[in-house]
Backbone as numpy.savetxt, mean C-alpha at the origin, in Angstrom:
# Nx Ny Nz CAx CAy CAz Cx Cy Cz
-6.78 5.94 -7.51 -6.21 7.16 -7.24 -5.79 7.85 -8.54
-6.33 9.02 -8.87 -6.04 9.70 -10.13 -4.69 10.29 -10.12
-3.88 10.04 -11.20 -2.57 10.64 -11.40 -2.69 11.88 -12.29
-1.83 12.83 -12.17 -1.87 14.09 -13.01 -1.84 13.71 -14.53
-1.20 12.61 -14.91 -1.03 12.29 -16.28 -2.25 11.61 -16.95
-3.34 11.44 -16.13 -4.51 10.87 -16.65 -4.65 9.38 -16.36
-3.74 8.82 -15.77 -3.71 7.38 -15.38 -4.11 7.30 -13.96
-4.36 6.00 -13.43 -4.75 5.88 -12.14 -3.89 4.80 -11.51
-3.67 4.91 -10.12 -3.03 3.96 -9.34 -4.18 3.06 -8.74
-3.97 1.76 -8.88 -5.02 0.86 -8.36 -4.37 0.01 -7.26
-4.90 0.16 -6.01 -4.35 -0.61 -4.86 -5.15 -1.87 -4.74
-4.51 -3.01 -4.89 -5.13 -4.32 -4.85 -4.53 -5.03 -3.64
-5.44 -5.16 -2.56 -5.01 -5.68 -1.29 -4.59 -7.15 -1.34
-5.07 -7.88 -2.35 -4.77 -9.38 -2.28 -4.07 -9.82 -3.56
-3.50 -8.99 -4.33 -2.78 -9.45 -5.56 -1.53 -10.24 -5.22
-1.18 -11.13 -6.13 0.06 -11.89 -6.01 0.86 -11.90 -7.38
1.15 -10.68 -7.89 1.65 -10.63 -9.27 3.08 -11.27 -9.45
3.76 -11.44 -8.38 5.10 -12.06 -8.47 5.10 -13.59 -8.16
3.85 -14.09 -7.95 3.75 -15.56 -7.77 4.44 -16.02 -6.48
4.29 -15.23 -5.43 4.83 -15.60 -4.13 4.03 -16.72 -3.46
2.85 -16.99 -3.88 2.08 -18.06 -3.31 1.22 -17.61 -2.14
1.26 -16.32 -1.91 0.40 -15.76 -0.88 0.06 -14.36 -1.32
-1.07 -13.85 -1.05 -1.46 -12.50 -1.47 -0.78 -11.40 -0.65
0.18 -10.73 -1.29 0.87 -9.66 -0.55 0.20 -8.35 -0.86
-0.47 -8.21 -1.90 -1.01 -6.95 -2.38 -0.01 -6.30 -3.32
-0.51 -5.39 -4.16 0.31 -4.71 -5.15 -0.37 -3.38 -5.52
0.39 -2.51 -6.22 -0.11 -1.25 -6.77 0.20 -1.34 -8.23
-0.95 -1.12 -8.99 -0.88 -1.14 -10.45 -1.18 0.18 -10.99
-0.74 0.42 -12.23 -1.15 1.73 -12.98 -2.12 1.20 -14.02
-3.25 2.00 -14.13 -4.29 1.70 -15.12 -4.41 2.91 -16.03
-4.37 2.65 -17.41 -4.44 3.73 -18.38 -5.88 3.53 -18.98
-6.78 4.45 -18.65 -8.10 4.34 -19.25 -8.18 4.54 -20.76
-7.22 5.13 -21.30 -7.24 5.41 -22.82 -6.97 4.03 -23.57
-6.19 3.19 -22.93 -5.76 1.94 -23.63 -6.34 0.67 -22.97
-6.78 0.82 -21.68 -7.24 -0.30 -20.87 -6.11 -1.09 -20.31
-4.79 -0.67 -20.50 -3.61 -1.37 -20.07 -3.39 -1.22 -18.54
-2.90 -2.30 -17.96 -2.47 -2.16 -16.53 -1.01 -2.58 -16.50
-0.27 -2.01 -15.56 1.12 -2.31 -15.32 1.42 -2.33 -13.90
2.27 -3.33 -13.45 2.66 -3.37 -12.06 3.59 -2.18 -11.68
3.31 -1.46 -10.64 4.15 -0.40 -10.15 4.92 -0.81 -8.94
4.35 -1.52 -7.97 5.05 -1.97 -6.77 4.32 -3.17 -6.19
5.13 -4.11 -5.78 4.76 -5.25 -5.01 5.93 -5.61 -4.06
5.81 -5.28 -2.82 6.96 -5.36 -1.91 6.66 -6.49 -0.90
7.72 -7.24 -0.52 7.51 -8.37 0.54 6.87 -7.90 1.82
7.00 -6.57 2.08 6.47 -6.05 3.36 5.00 -5.78 3.26
4.39 -5.77 2.06 3.01 -5.55 1.84 2.18 -6.73 2.48
0.96 -6.41 2.95 0.05 -7.44 3.24 -1.32 -7.06 2.68
-1.69 -5.79 2.75 -3.00 -5.26 2.28 -2.86 -3.79 1.95
-2.19 -3.36 0.96 -2.08 -1.91 0.62 -3.54 -1.55 0.12
-4.01 -0.46 0.73 -5.40 -0.12 0.46 -5.81 1.23 -0.01
-5.01 2.29 0.25 -5.44 3.62 -0.19 -4.26 4.53 -0.09
-4.19 5.49 -1.02 -3.01 6.45 -1.02 -3.55 7.86 -1.27
-2.52 8.82 -1.05 -2.78 10.15 -1.46 -1.43 10.78 -1.83
-1.49 11.92 -2.52 -0.20 12.60 -2.84 0.35 13.37 -1.68
1.56 13.28 -1.44 2.26 14.24 -0.58 2.80 15.47 -1.33
3.17 16.55 -0.48 3.57 17.72 -1.19 4.73 17.50 -2.13
5.62 16.58 -1.82 6.82 16.37 -2.70 6.56 15.46 -3.93
5.30 15.14 -4.15 4.88 14.25 -5.26 4.94 12.81 -5.05
5.45 12.40 -3.90 5.43 10.98 -3.53 3.97 10.60 -3.20
3.67 9.30 -3.27 2.37 8.83 -2.81 2.58 8.21 -1.43
1.80 8.66 -0.51 1.74 8.05 0.73 0.56 7.02 0.81
0.70 5.94 1.36 -0.37 4.98 1.32 -0.29 4.11 2.63
-1.47 3.64 3.01 -1.60 2.72 4.18 -1.71 1.29 3.71
-1.13 0.36 4.55 -1.31 -1.03 4.26 -1.97 -1.49 5.62
-3.16 -1.99 5.43 -4.03 -2.28 6.65 -3.42 -3.33 7.56
-2.55 -4.21 7.09 -2.13 -5.34 7.84 -0.62 -5.60 7.85
0.09 -4.67 7.25 1.49 -4.88 7.18 2.14 -4.86 8.66
3.24 -5.62 8.68 4.02 -5.78 9.92 5.53 -5.68 9.74
5.93 -4.55 9.19 7.47 -4.48 8.80 8.35 -4.62 10.00
7.93 -4.44 11.19 8.74 -4.58 12.41 8.58 -5.89 13.11
7.77 -6.77 12.52 7.66 -8.10 13.03 7.05 -8.13 14.43
6.07 -7.29 14.77 5.50 -7.23 16.10 4.38 -8.19 16.21
3.84 -8.83 15.19 2.72 -9.77 15.31 1.43 -9.15 15.35
0.42 -9.74 15.90 -0.95 -9.16 15.95 -0.97 -7.70 16.50
-1.94 -6.97 15.98 -2.04 -5.57 16.39 -2.23 -5.37 17.99
-2.17 -4.16 18.30 -2.26 -3.83 19.80 -3.52 -4.25 20.41
-4.58 -4.46 19.61 -5.89 -4.96 20.10 -5.94 -6.41 20.24
-4.86 -7.07 19.83 -4.83 -8.53 19.88 -5.54 -9.24 18.79
-6.05 -8.50 17.86 -6.92 -9.16 16.83 -6.16 -9.54 15.61
-5.34 -8.64 15.03 -4.58 -8.83 13.83 -5.55 -9.23 12.72
-4.97 -9.36 11.51 -5.75 -9.81 10.31 -4.88 -10.80 9.67
-5.30 -11.97 9.40 -4.58 -12.98 8.67 -3.20 -13.18 9.29
-3.13 -13.29 10.58 -1.90 -13.50 11.34 -0.81 -12.43 11.03
-1.15 -11.24 10.70 -0.17 -10.21 10.42 -0.29 -9.08 11.42
0.27 -7.93 11.14 0.35 -6.86 12.12 -0.77 -5.85 11.98
-0.51 -4.73 12.64 -1.57 -3.72 12.79 -1.61 -2.69 11.68
-0.69 -2.70 10.75 -0.68 -1.82 9.63 0.51 -0.84 9.68
0.69 -0.13 8.54 1.79 0.73 8.47 1.54 1.80 7.38
2.33 2.88 7.41 2.32 3.96 6.39 3.52 3.83 5.59
3.36 3.82 4.20 4.48 3.73 3.28 4.50 4.92 2.35
5.61 5.07 1.61 5.73 6.12 0.56 6.03 5.31 -0.71
5.55 5.81 -1.84 5.80 5.26 -3.14 6.33 6.28 -4.05
7.44 5.99 -4.79 7.93 6.95 -5.80 7.31 6.35 -7.06
6.38 7.03 -7.67 5.60 6.58 -8.80 6.49 6.27 -10.06
7.63 7.08 -10.20 8.50 6.84 -11.38 9.35 5.64 -11.25
9.85 5.32 -10.05 10.77 4.25 -9.87 10.12 2.96 -9.28
9.05 3.13 -8.57 8.34 2.06 -7.89 8.99 1.81 -6.56
9.95 2.61 -6.11 10.50 2.43 -4.78 9.57 2.68 -3.65
9.53 1.74 -2.72 8.62 1.78 -1.61 9.41 1.94 -0.36
9.02 2.79 0.62 9.70 2.95 1.88 8.70 2.98 3.00
9.10 2.38 4.08 8.22 2.36 5.33 8.46 3.67 5.97
7.40 4.40 6.32 7.46 5.64 7.00 7.17 5.63 8.46
6.14 4.72 8.80 5.66 4.71 10.16 4.90 3.36 10.40
5.15 2.84 11.58 4.49 1.68 12.06 3.95 1.89 13.45
2.99 2.70 13.63 2.43 3.05 14.94 1.86 1.91 15.70
2.25 1.68 16.87 1.77 0.52 17.72 0.26 0.65 17.90
-0.26 1.81 17.90 -1.70 2.04 18.06 -2.55 1.60 16.95
-1.99 1.40 15.75 -2.70 1.08 14.65 -3.30 -0.40 14.79
-4.55 -0.55 14.26 -5.19 -1.89 14.34 -5.41 -2.34 12.89
-5.96 -1.47 12.03 -6.35 -1.85 10.69 -6.60 -0.53 9.81
-5.54 0.26 9.63 -5.80 1.51 8.95 -6.14 1.25 7.48
-7.17 1.80 6.97 -7.68 1.64 5.62 -7.71 2.87 4.67
-7.39 4.00 5.22 -7.39 5.23 4.42 -6.39 6.26 4.91
-5.76 7.01 4.00 -4.92 8.07 4.39 -5.30 9.26 3.43
-5.53 10.44 3.92 -5.89 11.59 3.11 -5.06 12.73 3.61
-4.80 13.64 2.63 -4.10 14.80 2.89 -5.05 15.95 3.26
-4.97 16.41 4.51 -5.82 17.50 4.89 -5.58 18.83 4.20
-6.63 19.57 3.92 -6.35 20.85 3.17 -5.68 21.80 4.05
């Protein structure tokens, strides 16, 4: 996901940058000018952060395909992924790395994309 500053946010669904022993997923910043990457966010509520978009207020909204922040277990279809939930919508403050849960719809099964409509 391109940032206005010329860097990119990279959503890694299976990263374990904090050494939790299980892939939680993480969001990194990539600078193409230097090739450097830096951790932006890795939250214990993550399971598979997959794609984001900018909100009007500058925050990044993103979906996590298998997050289960409310502890409901397998998704409404009874399938789940890796014994987790149906997914959730989060926000990310790019400057601070603060992550917030915005929505955990019971109807979600495996959301993989969020886009801002024109």
